mmCIF file of C-alpha atoms in Angstrom:
data_model
loop_
_atom_site.group_PDB
_atom_site.id
_atom_site.type_symbol
_atom_site.label_atom_id
_atom_site.label_comp_id
_atom_site.label_asym_id
_atom_site.label_seq_id
_atom_site.Cartn_x
_atom_site.Cartn_y
_atom_site.Cartn_z
ATOM 1 C CA GLU A 41 7.770 -36.644 38.737
ATOM 2 C CA ALA A 42 4.276 -37.879 37.428
ATOM 3 C CA SER A 43 2.734 -34.580 38.392
ATOM 4 C CA SER A 44 5.346 -32.471 36.796
ATOM 5 C CA SER A 45 5.058 -34.575 33.576
ATOM 6 C CA SER A 46 1.239 -34.322 33.599
ATOM 7 C CA SER A 47 1.259 -30.453 34.000
ATOM 8 C CA SER A 48 3.917 -29.834 31.278
ATOM 9 C CA PRO A 49 2.291 -29.018 27.700
ATOM 10 C CA SER A 50 2.495 -31.766 25.094
ATOM 11 C CA PRO A 51 4.910 -30.822 22.194
ATOM 12 C CA TYR A 52 2.114 -31.675 19.838
ATOM 13 C CA ALA A 53 -0.096 -29.197 21.530
ATOM 14 C CA GLU A 54 2.662 -26.471 21.310
ATOM 15 C CA LEU A 55 3.169 -27.370 17.749
ATOM 16 C CA ALA A 56 -0.343 -27.062 16.926
ATOM 17 C CA GLY A 57 -0.728 -23.815 18.485
ATOM 18 C CA GLU A 58 2.344 -22.304 16.488
ATOM 19 C CA ILE A 59 0.968 -23.672 13.244
ATOM 20 C CA GLY A 60 -2.510 -22.181 14.109
ATOM 21 C CA ALA A 61 -0.897 -18.850 14.617
ATOM 22 C CA LEU A 62 1.004 -19.243 11.287
ATOM 23 C CA LEU A 63 -2.225 -20.111 9.433
ATOM 24 C CA ARG A 64 -4.256 -17.254 10.915
ATOM 25 C CA GLY A 65 -1.522 -14.886 10.186
ATOM 26 C CA GLY A 66 -1.316 -16.090 6.750
ATOM 27 C CA LEU A 67 -4.999 -15.972 6.051
ATOM 28 C CA SER A 68 -5.292 -12.407 7.426
ATOM 29 C CA THR A 69 -2.432 -11.192 5.247
ATOM 30 C CA PHE A 70 -4.181 -13.207 2.240
ATOM 31 C CA VAL A 71 -7.415 -11.279 2.926
ATOM 32 C CA ARG A 72 -5.585 -7.987 3.212
ATOM 33 C CA THR A 73 -3.645 -8.753 -0.227
ATOM 34 C CA VAL A 74 -6.825 -9.555 -1.998
ATOM 35 C CA ALA A 75 -8.590 -6.490 -0.738
ATOM 36 C CA LEU A 76 -5.896 -4.136 -2.036
ATOM 37 C CA GLN A 77 -5.732 -5.883 -5.267
ATOM 38 C CA ALA A 78 -9.270 -5.905 -5.875
ATOM 39 C CA THR A 79 -9.241 -2.223 -5.481
ATOM 40 C CA LEU A 80 -6.502 -1.593 -7.816
ATOM 41 C CA LEU A 81 -8.263 -3.956 -10.213
ATOM 42 C CA VAL A 82 -11.350 -1.744 -10.067
ATOM 43 C CA ALA A 83 -9.215 1.195 -10.698
ATOM 44 C CA SER A 84 -7.938 -0.372 -13.983
ATOM 45 C CA GLN A 85 -11.516 -1.205 -14.776
ATOM 46 C CA THR A 86 -12.846 2.122 -14.466
ATOM 47 C CA ALA A 87 -9.882 3.435 -16.539
ATOM 48 C CA ALA A 88 -10.589 1.213 -19.420
ATOM 49 C CA ARG A 89 -14.426 1.961 -19.143
ATOM 50 C CA ILE A 90 -13.519 5.740 -19.451
ATOM 51 C CA ASP A 91 -11.370 5.144 -22.297
ATOM 52 C CA GLY A 92 -13.965 4.215 -24.626
ATOM 53 C CA GLY A 93 -11.886 1.986 -27.022
ATOM 54 C CA SER A 94 -9.404 4.868 -27.738
ATOM 55 C CA GLY A 95 -6.605 3.305 -25.877
ATOM 56 C CA VAL A 96 -5.358 6.744 -24.579
ATOM 57 C CA THR A 97 -6.914 6.617 -21.334
ATOM 58 C CA SER A 98 -5.907 2.975 -20.552
ATOM 59 C CA GLY A 99 -2.381 3.518 -21.740
ATOM 60 C CA ALA A 100 -1.901 6.638 -19.539
ATOM 61 C CA HIS A 101 -3.240 4.535 -16.516
ATOM 62 C CA GLN A 102 -0.802 1.806 -17.128
ATOM 63 C CA VAL A 103 2.004 4.394 -17.235
ATOM 64 C CA VAL A 104 0.970 5.847 -13.948
ATOM 65 C CA LEU A 105 0.457 2.321 -12.433
ATOM 66 C CA GLN A 106 4.105 1.341 -13.286
ATOM 67 C CA VAL A 107 5.523 4.630 -11.652
ATOM 68 C CA TRP A 108 3.218 3.699 -8.760
ATOM 69 C CA TRP A 109 4.519 0.367 -8.359
ATOM 70 C CA LEU A 110 8.199 1.510 -8.785
ATOM 71 C CA THR A 111 7.918 3.898 -5.980
ATOM 72 C CA LEU A 112 6.016 1.444 -4.017
ATOM 73 C CA PHE A 113 8.822 -1.139 -3.992
ATOM 74 C CA ALA A 114 11.292 1.350 -3.180
ATOM 75 C CA LEU A 115 9.287 2.759 -0.125
ATOM 76 C CA ASP A 116 8.377 -1.071 0.777
ATOM 77 C CA ALA A 117 12.031 -1.636 1.282
ATOM 78 C CA THR A 118 11.776 0.710 4.378
ATOM 79 C CA ALA A 119 8.672 -1.133 5.557
ATOM 80 C CA VAL A 120 10.639 -4.664 5.429
ATOM 81 C CA ALA A 121 13.155 -2.732 7.358
ATOM 82 C CA ALA A 122 10.631 -1.719 9.935
ATOM 83 C CA GLN A 123 9.019 -5.145 10.238
ATOM 84 C CA SER A 124 12.528 -6.965 11.105
ATOM 85 C CA LEU A 125 13.537 -4.214 13.509
ATOM 86 C CA VAL A 126 10.387 -4.089 15.310
ATOM 87 C CA ALA A 127 10.097 -7.773 15.569
ATOM 88 C CA ASP A 128 13.642 -8.106 16.835
ATOM 89 C CA SER A 129 12.939 -5.398 19.320
ATOM 90 C CA LEU A 130 9.748 -7.105 20.736
ATOM 91 C CA GLY A 131 11.935 -10.227 21.156
ATOM 92 C CA ILE A 132 13.430 -8.460 24.290
ATOM 93 C CA GLU A 133 11.016 -9.238 27.119
ATOM 94 C CA GLY A 134 9.156 -6.685 29.222
ATOM 95 C CA LYS A 135 8.763 -2.912 29.102
ATOM 96 C CA ALA A 136 12.369 -2.515 27.593
ATOM 97 C CA GLY A 137 11.455 -4.530 24.511
ATOM 98 C CA ARG A 138 8.092 -2.617 24.153
ATOM 99 C CA GLU A 139 10.205 1.039 24.425
ATOM 100 C CA ARG A 140 12.809 -0.247 21.982
ATOM 101 C CA ALA A 141 10.048 -1.331 19.500
ATOM 102 C CA ARG A 142 8.253 2.043 19.852
ATOM 103 C CA GLU A 143 11.801 3.957 19.483
ATOM 104 C CA VAL A 144 12.656 1.727 16.358
ATOM 105 C CA GLY A 145 9.234 2.305 14.782
ATOM 106 C CA ASP A 146 9.348 6.077 15.144
ATOM 107 C CA ARG A 147 12.554 6.147 13.455
ATOM 108 C CA CYS A 148 11.602 3.889 10.686
ATOM 109 C CA ILE A 149 8.476 6.095 9.912
ATOM 110 C CA LEU A 150 10.817 9.094 9.801
ATOM 111 C CA TRP A 151 12.874 7.515 7.347
ATOM 112 C CA GLY A 152 9.795 6.373 5.211
ATOM 113 C CA VAL A 153 8.590 9.875 5.055
ATOM 114 C CA ALA A 154 12.045 11.077 4.239
ATOM 115 C CA VAL A 155 12.318 8.756 1.403
ATOM 116 C CA GLY A 156 8.767 9.747 0.127
ATOM 117 C CA GLY A 157 9.764 13.457 0.308
ATOM 118 C CA VAL A 158 12.745 12.529 -2.062
ATOM 119 C CA PHE A 159 10.492 11.036 -4.595
ATOM 120 C CA LEU A 160 8.183 13.965 -4.332
ATOM 121 C CA ALA A 161 11.270 16.405 -4.797
ATOM 122 C CA ALA A 162 12.516 14.371 -7.680
ATOM 123 C CA ASN A 163 9.122 14.381 -9.451
ATOM 124 C CA GLY A 164 8.817 18.046 -8.888
ATOM 125 C CA ALA A 165 12.160 18.546 -10.613
ATOM 126 C CA VAL A 166 11.503 16.122 -13.424
ATOM 127 C CA ALA A 167 7.756 16.716 -14.204
ATOM 128 C CA PRO A 168 7.799 20.163 -15.916
ATOM 129 C CA THR A 169 10.021 18.329 -18.580
ATOM 130 C CA GLY A 170 7.412 15.661 -19.381
ATOM 131 C CA ALA A 171 10.161 13.095 -19.344
ATOM 132 C CA ILE A 172 8.473 10.562 -17.012
ATOM 133 C CA PRO A 173 5.687 9.273 -19.387
ATOM 134 C CA LEU A 174 8.118 9.329 -22.224
ATOM 135 C CA LEU A 175 10.097 6.580 -20.285
ATOM 136 C CA PHE A 176 7.147 4.288 -21.059
ATOM 137 C CA THR A 177 5.336 5.614 -24.246
ATOM 138 C CA ASP A 178 6.144 7.482 -27.360
ATOM 139 C CA ASP A 179 2.337 8.365 -27.759
ATOM 140 C CA ALA A 180 2.117 12.041 -27.188
ATOM 141 C CA ASP A 181 -1.753 11.870 -26.138
ATOM 142 C CA VAL A 182 -0.983 8.986 -23.745
ATOM 143 C CA ALA A 183 1.667 10.870 -22.035
ATOM 144 C CA ALA A 184 -0.488 13.976 -21.875
ATOM 145 C CA ALA A 185 -3.187 12.281 -20.310
ATOM 146 C CA ALA A 186 -0.827 10.685 -17.880
ATOM 147 C CA ALA A 187 0.460 14.053 -16.633
ATOM 148 C CA ALA A 188 -2.361 14.963 -14.124
ATOM 149 C CA PRO A 189 -2.473 11.498 -12.396
ATOM 150 C CA LEU A 190 1.427 11.482 -12.249
ATOM 151 C CA GLY A 191 1.053 14.708 -10.083
ATOM 152 C CA ILE A 192 -1.367 12.907 -7.775
ATOM 153 C CA VAL A 193 1.224 10.010 -7.487
ATOM 154 C CA ALA A 194 3.960 12.289 -6.703
ATOM 155 C CA ALA A 195 1.843 14.270 -3.971
ATOM 156 C CA LEU A 196 1.172 10.901 -2.190
ATOM 157 C CA GLN A 197 4.667 9.788 -1.848
ATOM 158 C CA ILE A 198 5.182 11.231 1.799
ATOM 159 C CA LEU A 199 1.837 9.760 2.756
ATOM 160 C CA ASN A 200 2.694 6.472 1.020
ATOM 161 C CA GLY A 201 6.096 6.317 3.057
ATOM 162 C CA TYR A 202 4.027 6.626 6.246
ATOM 163 C CA VAL A 203 1.471 4.305 5.384
ATOM 164 C CA PHE A 204 4.008 1.598 4.077
ATOM 165 C CA VAL A 205 6.310 1.713 7.260
ATOM 166 C CA GLY A 206 3.179 1.687 9.444
ATOM 167 C CA ASP A 207 2.094 -1.677 7.860
ATOM 168 C CA GLY A 208 5.708 -2.982 8.334
ATOM 169 C CA ILE A 209 5.678 -1.889 12.053
ATOM 170 C CA MET A 210 2.250 -3.865 12.550
ATOM 171 C CA GLN A 211 3.442 -6.691 10.846
ATOM 172 C CA GLY A 212 6.817 -6.695 12.985
ATOM 173 C CA ALA A 213 4.396 -6.731 16.010
ATOM 174 C CA ALA A 214 2.434 -9.635 14.360
ATOM 175 C CA ASP A 215 -1.054 -7.701 14.462
ATOM 176 C CA PHE A 216 -1.956 -9.367 11.190
ATOM 177 C CA ASP A 217 -5.771 -9.455 12.220
ATOM 178 C CA TYR A 218 -5.831 -5.652 12.745
ATOM 179 C CA LEU A 219 -4.217 -5.232 9.161
ATOM 180 C CA ALA A 220 -6.624 -7.307 7.301
ATOM 181 C CA ARG A 221 -9.677 -5.649 9.064
ATOM 182 C CA ALA A 222 -8.247 -2.160 8.300
ATOM 183 C CA MET A 223 -7.535 -2.828 4.638
ATOM 184 C CA LEU A 224 -11.027 -4.152 4.314
ATOM 185 C CA ILE A 225 -12.545 -0.908 5.578
ATOM 186 C CA SER A 226 -9.872 1.131 3.689
ATOM 187 C CA ALA A 227 -10.618 -0.921 0.518
ATOM 188 C CA GLY A 228 -14.299 -0.175 0.772
ATOM 189 C CA ILE A 229 -13.594 3.560 1.006
ATOM 190 C CA GLY A 230 -11.345 3.325 -1.729
ATOM 191 C CA LEU A 231 -13.747 1.610 -4.184
ATOM 192 C CA PHE A 232 -16.460 4.154 -3.409
ATOM 193 C CA ALA A 233 -14.111 7.069 -4.224
ATOM 194 C CA ILE A 234 -12.601 5.592 -7.244
ATOM 195 C CA THR A 235 -15.933 4.633 -8.775
ATOM 196 C CA THR A 236 -17.349 8.134 -7.847
ATOM 197 C CA LEU A 237 -14.478 10.423 -8.580
ATOM 198 C CA GLY A 238 -13.486 8.293 -11.800
ATOM 199 C CA GLY A 239 -16.614 9.536 -13.536
ATOM 200 C CA GLY A 240 -19.518 8.603 -11.082
ATOM 201 C CA GLY A 241 -20.521 5.634 -13.082
ATOM 202 C CA ASN A 242 -21.084 7.608 -16.490
ATOM 203 C CA PHE A 243 -18.366 6.213 -18.684
ATOM 204 C CA SER A 244 -19.895 7.700 -21.788
ATOM 205 C CA LEU A 245 -17.723 10.934 -21.350
ATOM 206 C CA GLY A 246 -16.934 12.082 -24.743
ATOM 207 C CA SER A 247 -14.073 14.310 -25.081
ATOM 208 C CA ASP A 248 -10.607 13.576 -24.148
ATOM 209 C CA ASP A 249 -10.392 16.482 -21.739
ATOM 210 C CA VAL A 250 -13.103 14.846 -19.737
ATOM 211 C CA SER A 251 -11.800 11.442 -19.935
ATOM 212 C CA GLY A 252 -8.361 12.795 -18.801
ATOM 213 C CA GLY A 253 -9.917 14.406 -15.980
ATOM 214 C CA ALA A 254 -11.838 11.317 -15.000
ATOM 215 C CA LEU A 255 -8.500 9.454 -14.880
ATOM 216 C CA ALA A 256 -7.186 11.958 -12.529
ATOM 217 C CA GLY A 257 -10.391 11.233 -10.474
ATOM 218 C CA VAL A 258 -9.569 7.380 -10.455
ATOM 219 C CA TRP A 259 -6.000 8.189 -8.810
ATOM 220 C CA ALA A 260 -7.575 10.665 -6.638
ATOM 221 C CA GLY A 261 -9.727 7.820 -5.508
ATOM 222 C CA ILE A 262 -6.641 5.789 -4.735
ATOM 223 C CA GLY A 263 -5.265 8.643 -2.897
ATOM 224 C CA VAL A 264 -8.458 8.519 -0.751
ATOM 225 C CA LEU A 265 -7.703 4.848 -0.137
ATOM 226 C CA GLN A 266 -4.127 5.675 1.003
ATOM 227 C CA VAL A 267 -5.414 8.549 3.389
ATOM 228 C CA SER A 268 -7.761 5.935 4.843
ATOM 229 C CA ARG A 269 -4.968 3.316 5.479
ATOM 230 C CA ALA A 270 -3.288 6.070 7.358
ATOM 231 C CA PHE A 271 -5.594 6.001 10.221
#
């Protein structure tokens, strides 16, 4: 009995191990979130510098950003479903659990891509009317400046569905360290693309046409971020 008692792990050691795993996962998630938010912050900063004080480019960027967040939260619902379903599947021990998790993950990715496709199709139907920017602003110049970046956001929807669900699958598998490392790499690529495509660091751009094109470059840089996250 003494031998059996001494060989069993201490409940305090088990608790410490569980708390340590939670702290590591929380830290990795924090790092991942900060890296993503820093990239979007630089995008807003770049748009503001392009603006040159007119308010048009900054306003257009905020319109596009709101549409981005709206579609992101909708697509993120499929990511949450993937996270829960994959974690539940991995609770089944052995090969059966892994196979079920892979099957569930593949199905969730299809759903994410399908929802992204719906958003793309909806934007394609509504965009020619110019109605989307007018939901957020009555300034014709701001609405016009938002048109091209909104097209980029629409084009990214299928990719976004794939990326967000992929994140949910990795979270369900509790691979938070990988997600943090991948986001740091993607954020570095995205920051370079945003600052380069959004005017190449030269913010004294002059005409509204050039500024509008530079804002599209900022959102193309965000597109590069999303492409890098897909790998």
